Coordinates of C-alpha atoms in Angstrom, one line a residue:
Chain A
M56 CA 14.1 -7.8 -25.2
A57 CA 10.4 -8.1 -25.9
D58 CA 8.9 -6.2 -28.8
T59 CA 6.6 -4.2 -26.7
A60 CA 7.1 -2.9 -23.1
I61 CA 3.6 -3.8 -22.1
T62 CA 1.3 -6.4 -23.8
V63 CA -2.3 -6.8 -22.6
E64 CA -4.5 -9.1 -24.5
D65 CA -8.1 -9.8 -23.5
A66 CA -7.5 -9.0 -19.8
R67 CA -10.4 -9.8 -17.5
K68 CA -11.1 -9.0 -13.9
T69 CA -14.5 -9.3 -12.3
Y70 CA -15.6 -8.2 -8.9
G71 CA -18.9 -10.0 -8.2
T72 CA -21.0 -8.9 -11.2
E73 CA -18.9 -5.9 -12.1
H74 CA -16.4 -6.3 -15.0
A75 CA -13.5 -4.0 -14.0
L76 CA -11.5 -5.3 -17.0
D77 CA -13.7 -6.7 -19.7
G78 CA -11.5 -8.0 -22.5
L79 CA -9.0 -5.1 -22.4
D80 CA -6.3 -4.9 -25.1
L81 CA -3.3 -2.6 -25.0
H82 CA 0.2 -2.5 -26.5
V83 CA 2.8 -0.1 -25.2
T84 CA 5.9 0.6 -27.3
W85 CA 9.3 0.8 -25.5
G86 CA 10.4 4.3 -24.6
T87 CA 7.0 6.0 -25.0
V88 CA 4.4 7.5 -22.7
H89 CA 1.0 5.8 -23.1
A90 CA -1.8 7.6 -21.4
V91 CA -4.9 5.6 -20.3
L92 CA -7.7 8.1 -20.1
G93 CA -11.2 7.5 -18.8
P94 CA -13.9 8.4 -16.3
N95 CA -13.9 7.1 -12.7
G96 CA -14.7 3.4 -12.6
A97 CA -13.6 2.8 -16.2
G98 CA -11.0 0.2 -15.0
K99 CA -7.8 2.4 -15.1
T100 CA -6.7 1.6 -11.5
T101 CA -7.5 -2.1 -11.9
L102 CA -5.4 -2.1 -15.0
V103 CA -2.4 -0.5 -13.3
R104 CA -2.7 -2.8 -10.2
T105 CA -2.9 -5.8 -12.5
L106 CA 0.2 -4.7 -14.5
S107 CA 2.2 -4.1 -11.3
T108 CA 1.4 -7.6 -10.0
L109 CA -0.7 -6.3 -7.1
L110 CA -3.9 -7.8 -8.4
R111 CA -4.3 -11.1 -10.2
P112 CA -6.3 -11.0 -13.4
D113 CA -9.1 -13.6 -14.0
G114 CA -8.0 -14.1 -17.5
G115 CA -6.0 -12.8 -20.5
R116 CA -2.3 -12.5 -21.4
I117 CA -0.5 -9.8 -19.6
E118 CA 3.2 -9.2 -20.0
V119 CA 5.4 -6.4 -18.7
A120 CA 9.0 -6.0 -20.0
G121 CA 8.6 -9.5 -21.6
H122 CA 7.5 -11.2 -18.4
D123 CA 4.2 -12.7 -17.5
V124 CA 2.6 -10.9 -14.4
L125 CA 1.2 -14.1 -13.1
T126 CA 4.0 -16.7 -13.6
E127 CA 7.0 -14.3 -13.4
A128 CA 5.8 -11.7 -10.9
R129 CA 9.2 -11.2 -9.3
A130 CA 10.9 -10.6 -12.7
V131 CA 8.3 -8.0 -13.4
R132 CA 8.8 -6.4 -10.0
R133 CA 12.5 -6.0 -10.7
R134 CA 11.8 -4.0 -13.8
I135 CA 8.9 -1.7 -12.8
G136 CA 8.3 1.4 -10.7
L137 CA 4.8 2.2 -9.3
L138 CA 3.3 5.5 -8.3
G139 CA -0.2 4.7 -7.1
Q140 CA -3.0 7.0 -6.4
Y141 CA -2.2 7.1 -2.7
A142 CA 1.2 7.6 -1.2
A143 CA 2.9 4.2 -0.8
L144 CA 5.3 5.3 2.0
D145 CA 5.9 4.5 5.6
E146 CA 4.4 7.6 7.3
Q147 CA 6.3 7.1 10.5
L148 CA 9.7 7.2 8.9
D149 CA 11.5 10.1 7.3
G150 CA 12.3 10.4 3.6
R151 CA 15.8 9.0 3.8
Q152 CA 14.7 6.0 5.9
N153 CA 11.9 5.3 3.4
L154 CA 14.2 5.4 0.4
E155 CA 17.0 3.4 2.0
M156 CA 14.5 0.7 3.1
F157 CA 13.0 0.4 -0.4
A158 CA 16.5 0.4 -1.9
R159 CA 17.5 -2.5 0.4
L160 CA 14.3 -4.4 -0.6
H161 CA 15.4 -3.9 -4.2
H162 CA 18.6 -5.7 -3.0
L163 CA 21.0 -2.9 -3.2
G164 CA 23.9 -3.2 -0.7
A165 CA 23.8 -1.0 2.4
R166 CA 26.3 1.5 1.0
H167 CA 24.7 1.6 -2.4
A168 CA 21.3 2.1 -0.8
R169 CA 22.5 5.1 1.2
V170 CA 24.1 6.7 -1.9
R171 CA 21.0 6.1 -4.0
A172 CA 18.7 7.5 -1.3
A173 CA 20.8 10.6 -1.0
E174 CA 20.8 11.1 -4.8
L175 CA 17.1 10.8 -5.1
L176 CA 16.5 13.2 -2.1
D177 CA 18.7 15.7 -3.8
R178 CA 17.0 15.2 -7.2
F179 CA 13.5 15.7 -5.8
D180 CA 14.6 18.6 -3.6
L181 CA 13.9 16.8 -0.4
T182 CA 17.4 16.9 1.2
G183 CA 16.3 19.6 3.7
T184 CA 13.5 17.5 5.2
G185 CA 16.0 15.7 7.6
R186 CA 14.3 13.6 10.3
T187 CA 10.8 14.9 9.6
P188 CA 8.4 11.9 9.3
V189 CA 6.5 11.6 6.1
A190 CA 3.2 12.0 8.1
R191 CA 4.2 15.7 8.4
Y192 CA 5.0 16.2 4.7
S193 CA 2.9 18.4 2.4
G194 CA 1.0 16.8 -0.4
G195 CA 3.5 17.9 -3.0
M196 CA 6.5 16.7 -0.9
R197 CA 4.8 13.3 -0.3
R198 CA 4.2 12.9 -4.1
R199 CA 7.8 13.7 -4.9
L200 CA 9.1 11.2 -2.3
D201 CA 6.6 8.6 -3.6
L202 CA 7.9 9.2 -7.1
A203 CA 11.5 9.0 -5.9
A204 CA 10.7 5.7 -4.2
S205 CA 9.4 4.3 -7.5
L206 CA 12.6 5.3 -9.3
I207 CA 15.1 3.6 -7.1
T208 CA 16.4 1.1 -9.7
D209 CA 15.7 3.3 -12.8
P210 CA 12.8 1.1 -13.8
E211 CA 12.3 0.0 -17.4
V212 CA 8.6 0.5 -17.1
L213 CA 7.0 3.1 -14.8
F214 CA 3.3 3.0 -13.9
L215 CA 1.7 6.3 -12.8
D216 CA -1.8 6.0 -11.6
E217 CA -3.4 9.5 -11.6
P218 CA -0.1 11.0 -10.6
T219 CA -1.4 14.6 -10.3
T220 CA -4.8 14.1 -8.9
G221 CA -5.1 16.4 -5.9
L222 CA -2.0 18.4 -6.6
D223 CA -1.9 22.2 -7.0
P224 CA -0.6 23.6 -10.4
R225 CA 2.9 23.8 -9.2
G226 CA 2.9 20.2 -8.0
R227 CA 1.4 19.1 -11.3
A228 CA 4.1 20.9 -13.2
E229 CA 6.8 19.2 -11.1
V230 CA 5.4 15.8 -11.8
W231 CA 5.1 16.6 -15.5
A232 CA 8.7 17.8 -15.7
A233 CA 9.9 14.6 -13.9
V234 CA 8.0 12.4 -16.3
R235 CA 9.4 14.2 -19.3
S236 CA 13.0 13.8 -18.0
L237 CA 12.4 10.1 -17.4
V238 CA 11.1 9.5 -20.8
G239 CA 14.1 11.5 -22.1
G240 CA 16.2 8.8 -20.4
G241 CA 14.4 6.0 -22.1
T242 CA 11.8 4.9 -19.5
T243 CA 8.5 3.6 -20.7
V244 CA 5.6 5.2 -18.9
L245 CA 2.0 4.1 -18.6
L246 CA 0.0 6.9 -17.1
T247 CA -3.6 6.9 -16.1
T248 CA -5.4 10.2 -15.8
Q249 CA -8.8 11.9 -15.8
Y250 CA -7.2 15.1 -17.2
L251 CA -7.4 15.4 -21.0
E252 CA -4.8 18.1 -20.9
E253 CA -2.4 15.9 -19.0
A254 CA -2.6 13.2 -21.6
D255 CA -2.2 15.7 -24.4
Q256 CA 0.8 17.2 -22.7
L257 CA 2.7 14.0 -21.9
A258 CA 1.6 11.1 -24.0
H259 CA 2.8 9.7 -27.3
R260 CA -0.3 7.6 -27.5
I261 CA -3.6 7.8 -25.7
A262 CA -6.0 4.9 -25.0
F263 CA -9.6 5.9 -24.1
V264 CA -10.9 3.3 -21.6
D265 CA -14.5 2.9 -20.6
H266 CA -16.3 0.0 -18.9
G267 CA -13.1 -2.1 -18.8
R268 CA -12.2 -1.9 -22.4
V269 CA -10.2 0.3 -24.7
V270 CA -12.7 2.4 -26.8
T271 CA -10.0 3.8 -29.0
D272 CA -6.2 4.0 -29.0
G273 CA -4.0 6.4 -31.1
T274 CA -1.7 9.3 -31.1
P275 CA -3.2 12.6 -29.8
D276 CA -3.1 13.9 -33.4
E277 CA -4.9 10.7 -34.8
L278 CA -7.5 11.0 -32.1
K279 CA -8.1 14.7 -32.9
T280 CA -8.5 13.8 -36.6
L281 CA -11.3 11.5 -35.6
T282 CA -13.5 14.5 -35.0
G283 CA -12.9 15.9 -38.5
G284 CA -9.5 17.6 -38.8
D285 CA -8.4 21.2 -38.1
R286 CA -10.4 24.1 -37.1
I287 CA -10.0 27.9 -37.6
D288 CA -10.9 30.2 -34.7
V289 CA -11.5 33.9 -35.4
V290 CA -11.9 36.4 -32.6
L291 CA -13.4 39.8 -33.5
R292 CA -12.9 43.1 -31.8
D293 CA -16.6 44.0 -32.2
A294 CA -19.2 41.4 -31.4
G295 CA -21.7 43.4 -33.5
Q296 CA -19.8 42.3 -36.6
L297 CA -20.1 38.6 -36.0
G298 CA -23.2 38.2 -38.2
A299 CA -21.5 40.0 -41.1
A300 CA -18.3 38.0 -40.7
V301 CA -20.2 34.7 -40.8
A302 CA -21.7 35.7 -44.2
L303 CA -18.3 36.8 -45.6
L304 CA -15.9 34.0 -44.6
P305 CA -15.0 31.4 -47.2
V306 CA -15.8 28.5 -44.8
T307 CA -18.9 26.5 -43.9
G308 CA -20.2 25.0 -40.7
V309 CA -19.3 28.1 -38.6
S310 CA -20.2 28.0 -34.9
V311 CA -20.6 31.4 -33.1
D312 CA -19.7 32.1 -29.5
T313 CA -21.1 35.6 -28.9
D314 CA -19.6 36.0 -25.4
R315 CA -16.1 35.4 -26.6
R316 CA -16.7 37.1 -29.9
L317 CA -15.5 33.9 -31.5
L318 CA -16.2 32.2 -34.8
S319 CA -15.0 28.6 -35.2
A320 CA -15.2 26.4 -38.3
P321 CA -13.7 23.1 -39.6
V322 CA -11.2 23.6 -42.4
A323 CA -9.9 21.2 -45.1
D324 CA -6.9 23.1 -46.4
R325 CA -5.2 24.9 -43.6
M326 CA -3.2 27.5 -45.5
S327 CA -5.8 28.5 -48.1
A328 CA -8.4 28.7 -45.3
L329 CA -6.2 31.0 -43.3
S330 CA -5.3 33.4 -46.1
G331 CA -8.9 33.4 -47.4
V332 CA -10.2 34.4 -44.0
V333 CA -7.7 37.1 -43.4
R334 CA -8.2 38.6 -46.9
A335 CA -12.0 38.5 -46.5
L336 CA -11.9 40.3 -43.2
E337 CA -9.5 42.9 -44.5
A338 CA -11.6 43.5 -47.6
A339 CA -14.7 44.0 -45.5
G340 CA -12.9 46.2 -42.9
I341 CA -13.7 43.9 -40.0
E342 CA -11.0 44.0 -37.3
A343 CA -9.9 40.7 -35.9
A344 CA -8.3 40.3 -32.4
D345 CA -7.0 36.9 -33.3
V346 CA -7.0 34.4 -36.1
A347 CA -5.7 30.9 -35.4
L348 CA -5.6 27.4 -36.8
R349 CA -5.8 24.6 -34.3
R350 CA -6.4 20.9 -33.8
P351 CA -9.6 20.0 -32.1
T352 CA -9.1 19.6 -28.3
L353 CA -9.2 16.2 -26.7
D354 CA -12.4 17.3 -24.9
E355 CA -14.0 17.6 -28.3
V356 CA -12.6 14.1 -29.2
F357 CA -13.9 12.6 -26.0
L358 CA -17.3 14.2 -26.5
H359 CA -17.4 12.9 -30.0
L360 CA -16.4 9.3 -29.0
T361 CA -18.7 8.9 -26.1
G362 CA -21.5 11.1 -27.4
D363 CA -22.3 12.0 -23.8
E364 CA -21.6 15.4 -22.6
N365 CA -22.1 14.6 -18.9
R366 CA -19.4 11.9 -18.9
V367 CA -16.9 14.4 -20.4
K368 CA -17.5 16.9 -17.7
E369 CA -17.0 14.2 -15.1
A370 CA -13.8 13.1 -16.7
A371 CA -12.4 16.6 -17.2
Chain B
M33 CA 12.1 -18.3 -1.7
T34 CA 14.9 -16.1 -2.8
P35 CA 18.5 -15.8 -1.6
Y36 CA 17.4 -12.6 0.1
V37 CA 15.2 -14.1 2.7
L38 CA 17.5 -13.0 5.5
T39 CA 18.4 -9.6 4.3
D40 CA 14.8 -8.8 3.4
S41 CA 13.6 -10.0 6.8
W42 CA 16.3 -8.0 8.6
T43 CA 15.3 -4.9 6.6
M44 CA 11.7 -5.3 7.7
T45 CA 12.7 -5.9 11.3
R46 CA 14.7 -2.7 11.3
R47 CA 11.7 -0.9 10.0
E48 CA 9.8 -2.0 13.1
L49 CA 12.7 -1.0 15.3
A50 CA 12.7 2.4 13.6
H51 CA 9.0 2.8 14.5
W52 CA 9.9 2.1 18.1
A53 CA 12.5 4.9 18.0
R54 CA 9.8 7.2 16.6
Q55 CA 7.2 6.3 19.1
P56 CA 8.9 5.2 22.3
G57 CA 5.8 6.2 24.4
Q58 CA 3.6 3.7 22.6
V59 CA 6.2 0.9 23.2
L60 CA 6.5 1.9 26.9
V61 CA 2.7 1.7 27.4
G62 CA 2.8 -1.8 25.8
L63 CA 5.5 -2.8 28.3
V64 CA 4.0 -1.2 31.4
F65 CA 0.4 -2.5 30.9
P66 CA 1.2 -6.2 31.9
V67 CA 3.1 -4.9 34.9
M68 CA 0.1 -2.9 35.9
L69 CA -2.1 -6.0 35.6
L70 CA 0.4 -7.9 37.8
L71 CA 0.2 -5.2 40.5
M72 CA -3.6 -5.0 40.2
F73 CA -4.2 -8.7 40.6
G74 CA -1.4 -9.2 43.1
Y75 CA -2.3 -6.5 45.5
L76 CA -5.6 -4.7 44.6
I77 CA -7.5 -7.9 44.2
G78 CA -4.9 -9.9 46.0
G79 CA -6.1 -13.5 45.8
G80 CA -7.7 -16.2 43.5
R81 CA -10.2 -18.9 44.1
G82 CA -8.7 -22.0 45.5
V83 CA -5.2 -20.5 45.9
T84 CA -3.9 -20.9 49.3
G85 CA -0.6 -19.6 50.5
D86 CA 1.4 -16.8 48.8
Y87 CA -0.8 -15.5 45.9
V88 CA 2.0 -13.6 44.2
D89 CA 4.0 -16.8 44.0
Y90 CA 1.1 -18.4 42.2
L91 CA 0.2 -15.3 40.1
V92 CA 3.6 -14.2 38.6
P93 CA 4.1 -17.2 36.3
G94 CA 0.4 -17.0 35.3
M95 CA 0.8 -13.4 34.4
F96 CA 3.8 -14.2 32.3
A97 CA 1.7 -16.6 30.3
L98 CA -1.3 -14.3 30.1
T99 CA 1.0 -11.5 28.8
M100 CA 2.3 -13.8 26.1
A101 CA -1.3 -14.6 25.0
F102 CA -2.5 -11.0 25.1
G103 CA 0.4 -10.1 22.7
L104 CA -2.0 -11.3 20.0
E105 CA -3.9 -8.0 20.2
G106 CA -0.8 -5.9 19.5
T107 CA 0.2 -8.1 16.6
M108 CA -3.3 -7.9 15.1
L109 CA -3.4 -4.2 15.4
N110 CA 0.0 -3.7 13.8
V111 CA -0.8 -6.0 10.9
T112 CA -4.2 -4.5 10.2
Q113 CA -2.8 -1.0 10.3
D114 CA -0.1 -1.9 7.8
L115 CA -2.7 -3.5 5.5
T116 CA -4.8 -0.3 5.4
R117 CA -1.7 1.8 4.6
G118 CA -0.5 2.5 1.0
V119 CA 3.0 1.2 1.9
I120 CA 1.9 -2.4 1.7
D121 CA 1.3 -1.8 -2.1
R122 CA 4.9 -0.6 -2.4
F123 CA 6.2 -3.7 -0.6
R124 CA 4.1 -6.0 -2.7
S125 CA 5.3 -4.4 -5.9
L126 CA 9.0 -4.8 -4.9
P127 CA 11.1 -7.9 -5.8
M128 CA 11.5 -8.7 -2.1
T129 CA 10.7 -12.0 -0.4
N130 CA 7.0 -12.4 0.0
G131 CA 6.9 -13.3 3.6
A132 CA 9.5 -10.8 4.8
V133 CA 6.8 -8.3 5.8
L134 CA 5.4 -10.9 8.2
V135 CA 8.8 -12.1 9.4
G136 CA 9.7 -8.5 10.3
R137 CA 6.5 -8.1 12.2
S138 CA 7.1 -11.4 14.2
A139 CA 10.7 -10.6 14.9
A140 CA 9.8 -7.2 16.3
D141 CA 6.9 -8.6 18.3
M142 CA 9.0 -11.4 19.8
L143 CA 11.7 -8.8 20.8
Q144 CA 9.1 -6.6 22.5
S145 CA 7.7 -9.7 24.3
A146 CA 11.2 -10.7 25.5
V147 CA 11.8 -7.2 26.8
G148 CA 8.4 -7.2 28.4
L149 CA 9.1 -10.5 30.1
A150 CA 12.4 -9.2 31.4
L151 CA 10.7 -6.1 32.8
M152 CA 8.0 -8.2 34.5
T153 CA 10.6 -10.5 36.0
G154 CA 12.4 -7.5 37.4
V155 CA 9.3 -6.1 38.9
A156 CA 8.3 -9.5 40.3
Y157 CA 11.7 -9.8 41.9
A158 CA 11.3 -6.4 43.4
L159 CA 8.0 -7.6 44.9
G160 CA 9.8 -10.5 46.6
W161 CA 8.9 -13.2 44.1
R162 CA 11.7 -15.7 43.4
A163 CA 12.4 -18.3 40.8
H164 CA 13.5 -21.6 42.2
G165 CA 15.0 -24.4 40.3
G166 CA 18.2 -23.1 38.7
P167 CA 19.2 -21.2 35.5
G168 CA 18.5 -24.2 33.2
A169 CA 14.9 -24.5 34.5
F170 CA 14.5 -20.7 34.2
L171 CA 15.6 -20.6 30.6
G172 CA 13.3 -23.5 29.9
A173 CA 10.4 -21.5 31.4
V174 CA 11.3 -18.5 29.2
G175 CA 11.5 -20.8 26.2
L176 CA 8.0 -22.1 26.9
L177 CA 6.6 -18.6 27.3
L178 CA 8.2 -17.3 24.1
L179 CA 7.0 -20.4 22.2
L180 CA 3.4 -19.6 23.3
R181 CA 3.9 -16.0 22.3
F182 CA 5.2 -17.1 18.9
A183 CA 2.2 -19.3 18.3
M184 CA -0.2 -16.5 19.4
L185 CA 1.7 -14.2 17.0
W186 CA 0.9 -16.2 14.0
V187 CA -2.7 -16.7 15.1
G188 CA -2.8 -12.9 15.4
I189 CA -1.3 -12.4 11.9
H190 CA -3.8 -14.8 10.4
L191 CA -6.8 -13.2 12.2
A192 CA -5.6 -9.8 11.1
L193 CA -5.3 -10.8 7.5
I194 CA -8.9 -12.1 7.7
A195 CA -10.2 -9.0 9.5
G196 CA -8.3 -6.6 7.2
R197 CA -9.3 -3.5 9.2
P198 CA -8.2 -2.1 12.5
E199 CA -11.8 -1.7 13.7
M200 CA -12.3 -5.5 13.4
V201 CA -9.5 -6.0 16.0
Q202 CA -11.9 -4.7 18.7
A203 CA -14.1 -7.8 18.4
V204 CA -11.0 -10.0 19.0
Q205 CA -9.9 -7.8 21.9
I206 CA -13.3 -8.3 23.6
L207 CA -13.0 -12.1 23.1
I208 CA -9.5 -12.6 24.2
W209 CA -10.2 -11.4 27.8
P210 CA -12.6 -14.2 28.7
V211 CA -10.3 -16.7 26.9
G212 CA -7.3 -15.4 28.8
F213 CA -9.2 -15.5 32.2
L214 CA -10.7 -18.9 31.4
S215 CA -7.4 -20.5 32.4
N216 CA -5.5 -21.1 35.6
V217 CA -3.5 -17.9 35.5
L218 CA -5.5 -16.2 38.2
A219 CA -7.3 -19.0 40.0
T220 CA -7.0 -22.8 40.3
P221 CA -9.5 -25.0 38.5
D222 CA -9.8 -27.2 41.6
A223 CA -12.2 -24.6 43.0
M224 CA -14.3 -24.4 39.9
P225 CA -17.4 -26.5 38.8
D226 CA -16.2 -29.7 37.1
W227 CA -17.2 -28.7 33.5
L228 CA -15.5 -25.3 33.9
G229 CA -12.4 -26.8 35.5
T230 CA -12.1 -29.2 32.5
A231 CA -12.3 -26.4 30.0
V232 CA -9.8 -24.4 31.9
Q233 CA -7.4 -27.2 32.1
W234 CA -7.6 -27.7 28.3
N235 CA -6.7 -24.1 27.7
P236 CA -3.2 -23.9 26.1
L237 CA -2.6 -21.0 28.4
S238 CA -3.1 -23.2 31.5
Q239 CA -0.7 -25.8 30.2
T240 CA 2.0 -23.3 29.7
A241 CA 1.3 -21.7 33.1
T242 CA 1.4 -25.0 34.9
A243 CA 4.6 -26.1 33.2
V244 CA 6.3 -22.8 33.9
R245 CA 5.2 -22.9 37.6
D246 CA 6.7 -26.4 37.8
L247 CA 10.0 -25.3 36.2
L248 CA 10.2 -22.2 38.4
G249 CA 9.2 -24.1 41.6
S250 CA 6.2 -21.9 42.1
Q251 CA 2.9 -22.8 43.7
G252 CA 0.5 -24.6 41.4
G253 CA 3.2 -26.3 39.4
E254 CA 2.7 -29.9 38.4
P255 CA 5.1 -32.2 36.6
G256 CA 3.9 -33.8 33.3
H257 CA 2.6 -30.7 31.6
L258 CA 5.7 -30.0 29.7
W259 CA 4.7 -32.0 26.7
A260 CA 1.4 -30.1 26.4
A261 CA 3.0 -26.8 26.9
V262 CA 5.2 -27.6 23.9
A263 CA 2.6 -29.4 21.8
W264 CA -0.2 -26.8 22.0
P265 CA 1.8 -23.9 20.6
L266 CA 3.5 -26.2 18.0
G267 CA 0.0 -27.4 17.0
L268 CA -1.3 -23.8 16.7
L269 CA 1.8 -22.9 14.6
A270 CA 1.3 -25.9 12.3
V271 CA -2.2 -24.7 11.5
F272 CA -1.8 -20.9 11.5
F273 CA 1.7 -20.3 10.1
P274 CA 0.9 -21.8 6.7
L275 CA -2.6 -20.2 6.7
A276 CA -1.2 -16.8 7.4
V277 CA 1.6 -17.0 4.9
G278 CA -0.7 -18.4 2.2
R279 CA -3.3 -15.7 2.9
F280 CA -0.6 -13.0 2.6
A281 CA 0.6 -14.4 -0.7
R282 CA -3.0 -14.4 -2.0
L283 CA -3.7 -10.7 -1.2
G284 CA -5.0 -9.1 -4.4
R285 CA -6.7 -12.2 -5.7

């Protein structure tokens, strides 16, 4: 078995003059969720389509599960599952027909295909859909069937291209739960997303992609450390005391959000900062609604990395 | 090629058959349309330039050939529709045989054409048309017609892969009518100006129609066209089959 589940070195893909992949490097460890995060047009979908053998790269070394996507495409296809941005299903057929067809094309025998289709329908709560063609499914049902179709052979590597875009909160939670359970079973997942929260919730590592390259790659904690470590948030009961509190607190670099009655400051030593703040507030008789230590959010990281607030809003 | 060529192709053919079961109306319209054309030209218009004697006797084999050629439209439409749907990405990311998608398409289209031919033959018989020349000749005629359909099918697949979108099919639909009528299916080239008659005689459709008329003992049949009725479709296949398969394999480049 190859050392890494996915190896991408200097991947290039050009459309006319536009460099969709411009020397992209990425290494994904077996059994982990690696999120690829970036704004629209950053190259996320091009990367997934290249990794899943749908698109031929112009250059670079790209291996999935130890097989080259160009020279060993079929070996790659045997080991992957793909959930694209748009439902890859036969709209005229029903759920069972779709799953049985895809199972047969994975070269499961007729009986095995029937059993597998029934299992997956049951697992994704689609057993009751009967003969209804996919064209009449709701968005959430379609997404679940699409996910089921990409899991027919328990793939070693699963690609999810913006799996929750366009889903309501319930649909999103369902997809997240499914991804967590897959990873629990040892599947390697590469997930693209525009949602920072999604990457934070699911991923072991996050690669920020922009203009066809990886800008930075690390664990969520490492990325958050990039902006300068932990922060302490203090919410007061009385907004009128904000000024007094700023002067009292044993921290520097305090930002004040009057609307939310919130003081926020970076801290070096978590515990001494926390106890110092609480003691100072008690001594001055200022009542706090909440005091909390936290890591910076990925929004703050993204803002820090790109230095461009508009891009972050687009991405979030 | 993989050891799964046959099972993959069969799976894809069954997919098309399942579509028929879902939308029988659409299939029925496709089958009835050529019958309508036959009735329209046979009775409403009721005659062709230079055809003397029983027009229906001349027309029926011609309409068989025309129906085979017009099958190209349906093939193109189906292929372009598939290409614009997300499901093609799923097929292309599976370890299935590359060409099975196209084989499934062609098997289903050939089946539909065979059923269409049977229906037209039934209607023609009801109208009093008769095939002369025995069962062997009849099967030979059916073989020539289906060979033409098979060639047009791969022309259609290739054009669809170039066009890419269903809207582009309309352009081909507009073009196929004059090409279809620029043949001897409705009228004999004897009555046409020389240059037009020559073009009409070269049309592969005319070759098949003449050979089929000869085999069925219908008006307008001439011996000696059999080789052209076989060579034309085979020639088209030799060009368009590899082009279409190659183009499908290169999707995504």
